[in-house]
mmCIF file of N, CA and C in Angstrom:
data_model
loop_
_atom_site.group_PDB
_atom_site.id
_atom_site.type_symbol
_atom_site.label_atom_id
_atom_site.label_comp_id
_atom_site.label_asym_id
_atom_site.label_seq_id
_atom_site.Cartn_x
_atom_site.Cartn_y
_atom_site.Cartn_z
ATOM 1 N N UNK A 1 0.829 -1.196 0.000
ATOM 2 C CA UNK A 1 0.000 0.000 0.000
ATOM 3 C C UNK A 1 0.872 1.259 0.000
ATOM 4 N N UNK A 2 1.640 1.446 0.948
ATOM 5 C CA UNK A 2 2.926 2.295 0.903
ATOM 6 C C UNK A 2 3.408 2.993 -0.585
ATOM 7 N N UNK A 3 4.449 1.535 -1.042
ATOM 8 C CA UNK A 3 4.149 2.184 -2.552
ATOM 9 C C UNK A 3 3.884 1.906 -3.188
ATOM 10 N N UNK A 4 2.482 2.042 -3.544
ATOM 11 C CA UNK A 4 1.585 2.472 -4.497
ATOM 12 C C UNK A 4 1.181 3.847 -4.089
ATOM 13 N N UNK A 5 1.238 4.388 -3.094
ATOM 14 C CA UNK A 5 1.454 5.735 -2.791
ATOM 15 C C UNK A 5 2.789 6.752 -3.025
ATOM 16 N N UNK A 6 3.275 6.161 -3.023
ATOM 17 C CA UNK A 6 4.354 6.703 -3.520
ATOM 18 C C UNK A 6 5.007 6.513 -4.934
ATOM 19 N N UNK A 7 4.382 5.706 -5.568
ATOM 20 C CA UNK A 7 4.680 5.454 -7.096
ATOM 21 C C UNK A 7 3.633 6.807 -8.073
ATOM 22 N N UNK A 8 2.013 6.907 -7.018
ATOM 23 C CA UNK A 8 1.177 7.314 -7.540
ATOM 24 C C UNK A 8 1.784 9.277 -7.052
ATOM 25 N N UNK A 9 2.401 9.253 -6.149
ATOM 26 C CA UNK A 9 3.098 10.775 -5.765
ATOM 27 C C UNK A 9 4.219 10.956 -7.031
ATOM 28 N N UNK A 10 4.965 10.127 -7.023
ATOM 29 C CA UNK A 10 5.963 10.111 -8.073
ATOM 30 C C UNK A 10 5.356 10.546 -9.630
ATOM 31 N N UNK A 11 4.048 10.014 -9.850
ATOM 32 C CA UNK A 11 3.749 10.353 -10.853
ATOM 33 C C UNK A 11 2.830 11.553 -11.094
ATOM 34 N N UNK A 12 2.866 12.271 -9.961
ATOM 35 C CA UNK A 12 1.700 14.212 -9.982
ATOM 36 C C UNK A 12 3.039 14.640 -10.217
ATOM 37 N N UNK A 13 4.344 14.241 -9.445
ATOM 38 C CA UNK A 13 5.475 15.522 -9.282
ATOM 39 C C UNK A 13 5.722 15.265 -10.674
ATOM 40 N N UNK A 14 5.946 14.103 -11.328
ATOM 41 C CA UNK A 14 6.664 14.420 -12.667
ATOM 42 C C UNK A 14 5.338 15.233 -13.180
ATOM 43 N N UNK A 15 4.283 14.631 -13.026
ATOM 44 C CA UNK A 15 3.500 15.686 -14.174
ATOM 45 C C UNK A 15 3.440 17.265 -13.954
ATOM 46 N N UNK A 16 3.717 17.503 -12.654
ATOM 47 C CA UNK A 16 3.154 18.972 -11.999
ATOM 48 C C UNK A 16 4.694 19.215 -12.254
ATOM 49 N N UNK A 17 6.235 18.852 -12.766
ATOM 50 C CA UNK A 17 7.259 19.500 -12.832
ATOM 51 C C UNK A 17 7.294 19.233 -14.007
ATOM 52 N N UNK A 18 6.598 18.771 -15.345
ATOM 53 C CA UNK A 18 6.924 18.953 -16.343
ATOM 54 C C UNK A 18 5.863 20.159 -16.861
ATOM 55 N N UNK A 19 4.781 19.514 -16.656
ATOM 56 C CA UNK A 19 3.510 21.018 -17.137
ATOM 57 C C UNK A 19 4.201 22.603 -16.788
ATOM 58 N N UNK A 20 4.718 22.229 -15.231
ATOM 59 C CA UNK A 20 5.238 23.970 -14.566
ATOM 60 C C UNK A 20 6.065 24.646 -15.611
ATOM 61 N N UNK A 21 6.926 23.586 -15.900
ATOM 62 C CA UNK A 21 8.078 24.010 -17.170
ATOM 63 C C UNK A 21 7.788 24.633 -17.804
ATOM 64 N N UNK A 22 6.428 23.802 -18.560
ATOM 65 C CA UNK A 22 6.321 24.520 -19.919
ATOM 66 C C UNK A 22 5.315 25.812 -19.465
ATOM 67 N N UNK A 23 4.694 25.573 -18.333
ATOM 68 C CA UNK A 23 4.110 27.195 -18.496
ATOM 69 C C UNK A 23 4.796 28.556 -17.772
ATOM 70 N N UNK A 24 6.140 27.894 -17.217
ATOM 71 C CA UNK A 24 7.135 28.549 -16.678
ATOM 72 C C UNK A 24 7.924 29.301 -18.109
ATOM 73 N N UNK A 25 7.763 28.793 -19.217
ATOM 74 C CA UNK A 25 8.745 28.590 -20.248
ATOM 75 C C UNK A 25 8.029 29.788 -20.818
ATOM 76 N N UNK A 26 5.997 29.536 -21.099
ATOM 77 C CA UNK A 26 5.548 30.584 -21.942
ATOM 78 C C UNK A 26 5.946 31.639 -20.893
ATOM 79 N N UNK A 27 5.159 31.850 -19.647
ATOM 80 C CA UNK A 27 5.349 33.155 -18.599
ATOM 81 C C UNK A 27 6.719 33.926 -18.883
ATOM 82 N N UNK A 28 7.927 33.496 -18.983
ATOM 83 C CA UNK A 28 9.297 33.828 -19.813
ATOM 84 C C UNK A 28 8.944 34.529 -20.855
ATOM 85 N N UNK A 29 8.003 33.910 -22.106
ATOM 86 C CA UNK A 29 7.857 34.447 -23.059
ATOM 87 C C UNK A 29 7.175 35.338 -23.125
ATOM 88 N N UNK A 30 6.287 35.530 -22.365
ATOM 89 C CA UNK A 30 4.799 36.651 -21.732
ATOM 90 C C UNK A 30 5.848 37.770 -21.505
ATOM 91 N N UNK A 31 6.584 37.841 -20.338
ATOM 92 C CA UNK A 31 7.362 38.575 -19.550
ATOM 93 C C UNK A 31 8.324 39.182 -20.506
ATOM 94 N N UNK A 32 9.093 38.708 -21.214
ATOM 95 C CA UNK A 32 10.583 39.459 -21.683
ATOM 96 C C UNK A 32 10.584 39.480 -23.581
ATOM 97 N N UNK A 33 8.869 39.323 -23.822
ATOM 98 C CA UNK A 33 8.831 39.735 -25.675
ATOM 99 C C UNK A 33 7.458 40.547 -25.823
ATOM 100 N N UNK A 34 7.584 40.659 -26.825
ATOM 101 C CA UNK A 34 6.120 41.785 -27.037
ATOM 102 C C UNK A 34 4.771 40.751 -27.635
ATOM 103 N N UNK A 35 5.173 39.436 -27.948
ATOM 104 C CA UNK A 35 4.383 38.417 -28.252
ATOM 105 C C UNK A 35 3.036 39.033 -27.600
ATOM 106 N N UNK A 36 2.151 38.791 -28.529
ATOM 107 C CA UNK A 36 0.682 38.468 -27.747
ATOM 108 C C UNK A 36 0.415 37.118 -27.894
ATOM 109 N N UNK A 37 -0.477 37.085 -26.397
ATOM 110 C CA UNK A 37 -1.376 35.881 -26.518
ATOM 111 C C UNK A 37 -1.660 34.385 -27.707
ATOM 112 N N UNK A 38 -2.123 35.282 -28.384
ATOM 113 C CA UNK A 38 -2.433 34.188 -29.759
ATOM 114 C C UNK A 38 -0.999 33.508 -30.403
ATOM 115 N N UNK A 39 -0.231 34.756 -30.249
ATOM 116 C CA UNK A 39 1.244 34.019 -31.645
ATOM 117 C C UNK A 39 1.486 33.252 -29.806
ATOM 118 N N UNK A 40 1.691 33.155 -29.017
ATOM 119 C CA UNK A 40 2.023 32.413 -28.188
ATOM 120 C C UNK A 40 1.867 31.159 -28.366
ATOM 121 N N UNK A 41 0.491 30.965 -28.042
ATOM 122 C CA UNK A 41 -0.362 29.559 -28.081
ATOM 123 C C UNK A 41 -0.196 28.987 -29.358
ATOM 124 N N UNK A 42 -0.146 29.725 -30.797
ATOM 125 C CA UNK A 42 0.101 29.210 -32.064
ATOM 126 C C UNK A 42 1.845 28.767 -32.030
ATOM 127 N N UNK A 43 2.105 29.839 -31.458
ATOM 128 C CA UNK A 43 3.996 28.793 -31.319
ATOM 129 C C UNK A 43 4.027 27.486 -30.594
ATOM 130 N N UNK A 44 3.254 27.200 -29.463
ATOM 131 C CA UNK A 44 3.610 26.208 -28.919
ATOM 132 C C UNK A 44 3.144 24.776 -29.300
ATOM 133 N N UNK A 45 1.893 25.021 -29.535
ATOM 134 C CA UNK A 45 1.184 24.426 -30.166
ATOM 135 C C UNK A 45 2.348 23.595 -31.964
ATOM 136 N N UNK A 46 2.543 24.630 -32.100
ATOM 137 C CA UNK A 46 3.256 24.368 -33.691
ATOM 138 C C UNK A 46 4.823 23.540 -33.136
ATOM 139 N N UNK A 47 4.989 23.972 -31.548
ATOM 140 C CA UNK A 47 6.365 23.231 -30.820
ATOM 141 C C UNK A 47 5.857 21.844 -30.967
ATOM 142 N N UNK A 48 4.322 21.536 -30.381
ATOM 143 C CA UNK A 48 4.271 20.315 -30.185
ATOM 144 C C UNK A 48 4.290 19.316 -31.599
ATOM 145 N N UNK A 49 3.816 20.317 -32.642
ATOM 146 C CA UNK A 49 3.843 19.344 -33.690
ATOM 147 C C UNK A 49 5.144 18.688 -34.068
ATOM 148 N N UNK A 50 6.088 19.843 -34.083
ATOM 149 C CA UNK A 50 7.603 19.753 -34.567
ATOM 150 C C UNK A 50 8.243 18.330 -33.843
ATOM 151 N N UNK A 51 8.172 19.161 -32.311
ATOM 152 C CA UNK A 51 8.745 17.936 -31.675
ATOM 153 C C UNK A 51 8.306 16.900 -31.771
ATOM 154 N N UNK A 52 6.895 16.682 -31.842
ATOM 155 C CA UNK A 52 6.220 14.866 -32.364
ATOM 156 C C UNK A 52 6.872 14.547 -33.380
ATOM 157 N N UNK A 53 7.098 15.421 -34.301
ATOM 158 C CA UNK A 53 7.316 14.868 -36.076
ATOM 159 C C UNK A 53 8.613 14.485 -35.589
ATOM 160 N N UNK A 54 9.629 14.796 -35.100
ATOM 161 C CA UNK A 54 11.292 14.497 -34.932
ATOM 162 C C UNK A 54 11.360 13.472 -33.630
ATOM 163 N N UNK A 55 10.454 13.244 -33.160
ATOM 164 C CA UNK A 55 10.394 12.079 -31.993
ATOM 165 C C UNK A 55 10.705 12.310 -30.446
ATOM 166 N N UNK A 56 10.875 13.692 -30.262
ATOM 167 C CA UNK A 56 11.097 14.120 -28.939
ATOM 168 C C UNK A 56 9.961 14.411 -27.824
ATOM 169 N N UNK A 57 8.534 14.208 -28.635
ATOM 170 C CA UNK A 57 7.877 14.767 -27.572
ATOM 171 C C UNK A 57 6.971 13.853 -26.985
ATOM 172 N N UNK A 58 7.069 12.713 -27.639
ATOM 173 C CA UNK A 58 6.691 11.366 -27.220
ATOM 174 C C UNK A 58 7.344 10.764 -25.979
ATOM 175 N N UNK A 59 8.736 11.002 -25.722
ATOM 176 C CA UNK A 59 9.265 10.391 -24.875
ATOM 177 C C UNK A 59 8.716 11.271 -23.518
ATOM 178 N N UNK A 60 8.604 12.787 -23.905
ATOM 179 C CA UNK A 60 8.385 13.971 -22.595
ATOM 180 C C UNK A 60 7.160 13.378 -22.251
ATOM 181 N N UNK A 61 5.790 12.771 -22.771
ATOM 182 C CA UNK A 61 4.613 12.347 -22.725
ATOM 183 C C UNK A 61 4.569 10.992 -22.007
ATOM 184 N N UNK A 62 5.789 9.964 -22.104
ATOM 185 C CA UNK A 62 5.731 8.982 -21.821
ATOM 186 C C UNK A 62 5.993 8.985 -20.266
ATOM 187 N N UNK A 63 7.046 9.842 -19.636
ATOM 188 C CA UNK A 63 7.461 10.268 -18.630
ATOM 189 C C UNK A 63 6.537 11.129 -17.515
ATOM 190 N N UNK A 64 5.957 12.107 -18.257
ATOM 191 C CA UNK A 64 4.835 12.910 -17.142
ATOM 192 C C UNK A 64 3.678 13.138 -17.643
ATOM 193 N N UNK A 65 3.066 12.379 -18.453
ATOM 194 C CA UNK A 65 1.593 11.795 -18.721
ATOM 195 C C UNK A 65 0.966 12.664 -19.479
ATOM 196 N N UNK A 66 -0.553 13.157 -18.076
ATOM 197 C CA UNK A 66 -0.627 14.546 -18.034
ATOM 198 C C UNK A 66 -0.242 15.660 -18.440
ATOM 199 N N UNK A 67 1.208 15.732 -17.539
ATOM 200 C CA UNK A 67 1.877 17.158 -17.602
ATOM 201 C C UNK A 67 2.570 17.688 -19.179
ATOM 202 N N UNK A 68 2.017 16.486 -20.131
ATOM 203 C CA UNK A 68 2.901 17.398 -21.270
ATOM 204 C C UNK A 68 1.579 17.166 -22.439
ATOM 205 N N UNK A 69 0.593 16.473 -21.810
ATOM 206 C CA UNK A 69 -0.697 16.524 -22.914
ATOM 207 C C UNK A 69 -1.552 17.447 -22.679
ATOM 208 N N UNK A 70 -1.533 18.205 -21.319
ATOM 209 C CA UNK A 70 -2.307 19.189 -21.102
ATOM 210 C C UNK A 70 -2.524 20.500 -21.518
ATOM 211 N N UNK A 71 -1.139 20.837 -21.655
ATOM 212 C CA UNK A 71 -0.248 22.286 -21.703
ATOM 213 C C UNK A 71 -1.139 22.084 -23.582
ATOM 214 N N UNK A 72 -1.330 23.315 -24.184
ATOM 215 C CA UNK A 72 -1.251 23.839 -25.803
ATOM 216 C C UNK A 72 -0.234 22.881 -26.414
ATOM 217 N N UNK A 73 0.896 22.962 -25.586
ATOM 218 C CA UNK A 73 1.978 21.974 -26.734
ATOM 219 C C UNK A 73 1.360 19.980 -26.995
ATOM 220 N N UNK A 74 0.231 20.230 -26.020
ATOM 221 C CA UNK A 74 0.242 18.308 -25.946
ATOM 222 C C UNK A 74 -0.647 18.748 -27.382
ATOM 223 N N UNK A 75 -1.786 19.500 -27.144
ATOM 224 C CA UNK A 75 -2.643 19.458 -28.738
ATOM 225 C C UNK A 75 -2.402 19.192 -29.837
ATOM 226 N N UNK A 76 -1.227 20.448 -29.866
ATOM 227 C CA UNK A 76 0.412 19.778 -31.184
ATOM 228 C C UNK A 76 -0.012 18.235 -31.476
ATOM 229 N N UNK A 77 0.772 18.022 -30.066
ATOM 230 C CA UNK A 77 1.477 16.361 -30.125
ATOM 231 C C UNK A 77 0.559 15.242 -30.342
ATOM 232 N N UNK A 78 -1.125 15.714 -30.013
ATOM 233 C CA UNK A 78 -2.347 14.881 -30.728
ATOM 234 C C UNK A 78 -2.693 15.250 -32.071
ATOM 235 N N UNK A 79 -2.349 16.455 -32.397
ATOM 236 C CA UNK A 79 -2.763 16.280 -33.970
ATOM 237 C C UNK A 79 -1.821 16.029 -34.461
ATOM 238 N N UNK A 80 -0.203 15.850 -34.831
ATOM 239 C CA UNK A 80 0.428 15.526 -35.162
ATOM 240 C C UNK A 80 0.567 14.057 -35.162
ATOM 241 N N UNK A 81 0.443 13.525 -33.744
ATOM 242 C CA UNK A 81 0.058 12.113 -33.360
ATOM 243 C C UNK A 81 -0.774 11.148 -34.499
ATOM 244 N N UNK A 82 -2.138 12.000 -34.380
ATOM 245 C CA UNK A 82 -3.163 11.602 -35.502
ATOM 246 C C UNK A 82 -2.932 11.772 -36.886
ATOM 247 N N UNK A 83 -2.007 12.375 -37.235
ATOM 248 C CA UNK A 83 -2.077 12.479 -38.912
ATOM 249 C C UNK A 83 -0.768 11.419 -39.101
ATOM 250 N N UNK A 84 -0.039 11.316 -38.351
ATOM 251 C CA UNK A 84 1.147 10.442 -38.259
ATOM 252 C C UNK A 84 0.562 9.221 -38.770
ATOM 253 N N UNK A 85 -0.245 8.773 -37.678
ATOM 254 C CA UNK A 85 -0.929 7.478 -37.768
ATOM 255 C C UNK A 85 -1.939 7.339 -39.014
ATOM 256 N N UNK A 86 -2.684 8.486 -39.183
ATOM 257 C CA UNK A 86 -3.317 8.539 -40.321
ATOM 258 C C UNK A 86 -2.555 8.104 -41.734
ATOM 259 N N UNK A 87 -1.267 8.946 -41.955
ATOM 260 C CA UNK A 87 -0.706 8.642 -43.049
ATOM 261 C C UNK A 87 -0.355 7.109 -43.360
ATOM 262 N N UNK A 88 -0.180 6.427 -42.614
ATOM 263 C CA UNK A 88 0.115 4.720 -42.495
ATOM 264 C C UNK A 88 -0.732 4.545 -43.606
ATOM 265 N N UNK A 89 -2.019 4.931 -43.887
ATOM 266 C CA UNK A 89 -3.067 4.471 -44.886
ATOM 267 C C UNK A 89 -3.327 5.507 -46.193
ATOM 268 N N UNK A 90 -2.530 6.301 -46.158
ATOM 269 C CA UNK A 90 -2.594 7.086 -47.257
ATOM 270 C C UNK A 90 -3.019 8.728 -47.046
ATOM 271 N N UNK A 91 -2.613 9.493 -47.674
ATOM 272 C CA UNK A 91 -2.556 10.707 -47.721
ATOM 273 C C UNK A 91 -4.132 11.656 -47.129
ATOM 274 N N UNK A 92 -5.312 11.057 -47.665
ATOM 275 C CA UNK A 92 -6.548 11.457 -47.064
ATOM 276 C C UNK A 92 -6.284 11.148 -45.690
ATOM 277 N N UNK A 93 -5.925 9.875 -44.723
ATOM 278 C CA UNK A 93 -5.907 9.753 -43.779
ATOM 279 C C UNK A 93 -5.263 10.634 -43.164
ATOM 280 N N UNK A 94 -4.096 11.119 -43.531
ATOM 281 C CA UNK A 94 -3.142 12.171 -42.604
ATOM 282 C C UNK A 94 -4.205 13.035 -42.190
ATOM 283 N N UNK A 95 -4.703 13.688 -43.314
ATOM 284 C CA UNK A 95 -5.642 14.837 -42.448
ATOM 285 C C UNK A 95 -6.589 14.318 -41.229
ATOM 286 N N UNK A 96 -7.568 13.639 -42.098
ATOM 287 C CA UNK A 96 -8.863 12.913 -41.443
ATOM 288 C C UNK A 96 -7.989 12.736 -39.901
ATOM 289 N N UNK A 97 -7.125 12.182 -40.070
ATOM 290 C CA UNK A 97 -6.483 11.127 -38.569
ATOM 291 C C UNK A 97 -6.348 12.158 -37.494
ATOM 292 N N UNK A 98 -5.783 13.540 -38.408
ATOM 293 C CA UNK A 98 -5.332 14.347 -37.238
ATOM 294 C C UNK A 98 -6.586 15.166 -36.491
ATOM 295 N N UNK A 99 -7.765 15.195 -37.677
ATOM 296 C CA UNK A 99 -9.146 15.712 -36.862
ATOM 297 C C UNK A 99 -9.685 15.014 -36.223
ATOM 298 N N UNK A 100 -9.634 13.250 -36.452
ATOM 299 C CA UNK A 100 -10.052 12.200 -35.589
ATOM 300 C C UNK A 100 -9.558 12.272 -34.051
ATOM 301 N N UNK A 101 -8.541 12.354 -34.416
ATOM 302 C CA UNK A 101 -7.386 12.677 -33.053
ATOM 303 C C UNK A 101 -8.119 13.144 -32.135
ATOM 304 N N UNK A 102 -8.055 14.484 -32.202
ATOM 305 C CA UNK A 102 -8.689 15.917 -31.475
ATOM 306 C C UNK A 102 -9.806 16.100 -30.882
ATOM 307 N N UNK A 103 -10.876 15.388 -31.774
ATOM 308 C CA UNK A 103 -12.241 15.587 -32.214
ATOM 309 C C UNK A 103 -13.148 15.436 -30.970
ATOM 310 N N UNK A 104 -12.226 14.448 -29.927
ATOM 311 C CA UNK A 104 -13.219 14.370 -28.438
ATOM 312 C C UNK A 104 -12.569 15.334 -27.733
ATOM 313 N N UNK A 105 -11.464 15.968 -27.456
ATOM 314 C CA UNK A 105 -11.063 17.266 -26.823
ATOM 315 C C UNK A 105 -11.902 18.540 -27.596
ATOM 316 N N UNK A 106 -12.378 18.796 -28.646
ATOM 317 C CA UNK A 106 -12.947 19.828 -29.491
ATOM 318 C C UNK A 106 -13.943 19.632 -28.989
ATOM 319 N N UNK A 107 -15.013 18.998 -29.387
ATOM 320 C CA UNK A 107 -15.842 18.426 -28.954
ATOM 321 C C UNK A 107 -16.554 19.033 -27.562
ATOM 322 N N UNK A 108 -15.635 18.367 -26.300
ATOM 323 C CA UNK A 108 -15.838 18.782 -25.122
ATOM 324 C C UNK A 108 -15.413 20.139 -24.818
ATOM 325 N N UNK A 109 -14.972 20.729 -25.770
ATOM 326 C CA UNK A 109 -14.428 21.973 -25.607
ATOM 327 C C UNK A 109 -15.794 23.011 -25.656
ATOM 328 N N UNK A 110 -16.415 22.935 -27.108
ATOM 329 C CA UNK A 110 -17.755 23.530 -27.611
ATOM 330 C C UNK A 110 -18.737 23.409 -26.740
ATOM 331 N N UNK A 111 -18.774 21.994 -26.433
ATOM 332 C CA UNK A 111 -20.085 21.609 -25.148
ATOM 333 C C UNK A 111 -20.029 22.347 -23.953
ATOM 334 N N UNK A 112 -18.621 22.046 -23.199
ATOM 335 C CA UNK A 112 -18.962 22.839 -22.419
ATOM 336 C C UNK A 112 -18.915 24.121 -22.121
ATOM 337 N N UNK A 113 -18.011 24.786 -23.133
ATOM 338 C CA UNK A 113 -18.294 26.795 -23.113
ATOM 339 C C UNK A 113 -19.658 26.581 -23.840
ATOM 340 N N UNK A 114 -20.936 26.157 -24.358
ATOM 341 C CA UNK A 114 -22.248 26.203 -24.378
ATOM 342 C C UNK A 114 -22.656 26.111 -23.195
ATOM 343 N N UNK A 115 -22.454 25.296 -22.633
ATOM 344 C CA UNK A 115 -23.060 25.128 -20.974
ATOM 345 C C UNK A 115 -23.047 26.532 -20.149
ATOM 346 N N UNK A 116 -21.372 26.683 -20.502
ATOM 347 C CA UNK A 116 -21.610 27.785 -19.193
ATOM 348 C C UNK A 116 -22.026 29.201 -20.016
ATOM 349 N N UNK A 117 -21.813 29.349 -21.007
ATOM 350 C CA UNK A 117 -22.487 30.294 -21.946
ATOM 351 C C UNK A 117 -23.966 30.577 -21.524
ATOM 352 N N UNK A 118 -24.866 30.023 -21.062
ATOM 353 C CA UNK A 118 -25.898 29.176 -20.463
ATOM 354 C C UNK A 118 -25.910 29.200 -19.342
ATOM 355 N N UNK A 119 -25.028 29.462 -18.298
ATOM 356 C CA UNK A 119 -25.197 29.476 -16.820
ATOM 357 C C UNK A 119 -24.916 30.488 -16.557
ATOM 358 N N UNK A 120 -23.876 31.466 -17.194
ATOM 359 C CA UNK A 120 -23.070 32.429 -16.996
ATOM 360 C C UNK A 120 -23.657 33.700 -17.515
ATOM 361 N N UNK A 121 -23.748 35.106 -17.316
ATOM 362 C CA UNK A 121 -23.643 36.269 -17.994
ATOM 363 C C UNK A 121 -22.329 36.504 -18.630
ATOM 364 N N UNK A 122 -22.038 37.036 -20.013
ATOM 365 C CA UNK A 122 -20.452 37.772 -19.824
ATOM 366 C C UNK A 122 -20.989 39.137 -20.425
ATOM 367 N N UNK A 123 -19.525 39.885 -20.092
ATOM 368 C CA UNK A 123 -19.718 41.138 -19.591
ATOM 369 C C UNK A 123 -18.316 41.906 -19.945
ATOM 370 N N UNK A 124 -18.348 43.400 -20.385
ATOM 371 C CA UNK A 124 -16.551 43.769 -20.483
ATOM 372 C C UNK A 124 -16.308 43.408 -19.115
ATOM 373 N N UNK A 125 -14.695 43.194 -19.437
ATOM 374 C CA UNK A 125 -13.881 43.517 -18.134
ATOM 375 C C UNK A 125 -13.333 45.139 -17.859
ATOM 376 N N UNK A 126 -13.925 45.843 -16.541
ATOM 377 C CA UNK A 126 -13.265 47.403 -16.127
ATOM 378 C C UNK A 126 -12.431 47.908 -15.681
ATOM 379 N N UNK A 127 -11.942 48.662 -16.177
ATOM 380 C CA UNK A 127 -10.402 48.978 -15.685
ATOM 381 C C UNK A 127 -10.481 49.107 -14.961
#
């Protein structure tokens, strides 16, 4: 019982010290460039593809689970993931594979900003 508690601790710290990284990494980028928001998330995102395509970001995924599918860069690493696998069967598949991929994170994405769209008022934010 012991460890399995401690195998299951072992595996939040890797995820909670690899995720921190990478949002330690954008906050860096927030902090010391004139980047906005969007080219942010579109860089990292475009990190995760890169690094899937060259084989590096599979291993970061294999190691802290969670912590590197969560972050913008794991999205990368599922659509890249999916068209990878897609291509095995031919060129239509690359695409198809990589929207297959995604398609239950999208998905739950739409549903639930409807929900709270639906529960919620929005409103400007005041200086």
């Amino acid at each position: 019982m012991g460890q399995e508690i401690l195998i299951i601790a072992l595996a939040y710290l890797k995820a909670f010290a690899v995720g921190g990284g990478i949002c330690l990494i954008a906050q860096f980028i927030i902090n010391f460039t004139d980047l906005t928001a969007g080219k942010i998330l579109v860089y990292f995102m475009l990190a995760g593809v890169v690094l899937t395509a060259i084989g590096l970001y599979q291993p970061l995924v294999d190691f802290a689970g969670a912590g590197a599918t969560v972050p913008i860069s794991g999205f990368g690493y599922l659509l890249a993931n999916g068209a990878m696998r897609g291509a095995e069967k031919g060129l239509f598949y690359a695409v198809t594979g990589a929207l297959s991929a995604a398609s239950a994170g999208v998905t739950a994405a739409v549903v639930f900003a409807f929900i709270m769209s639906l529960i919620f008022k929005s409103r400007t934010k005041r200086s």
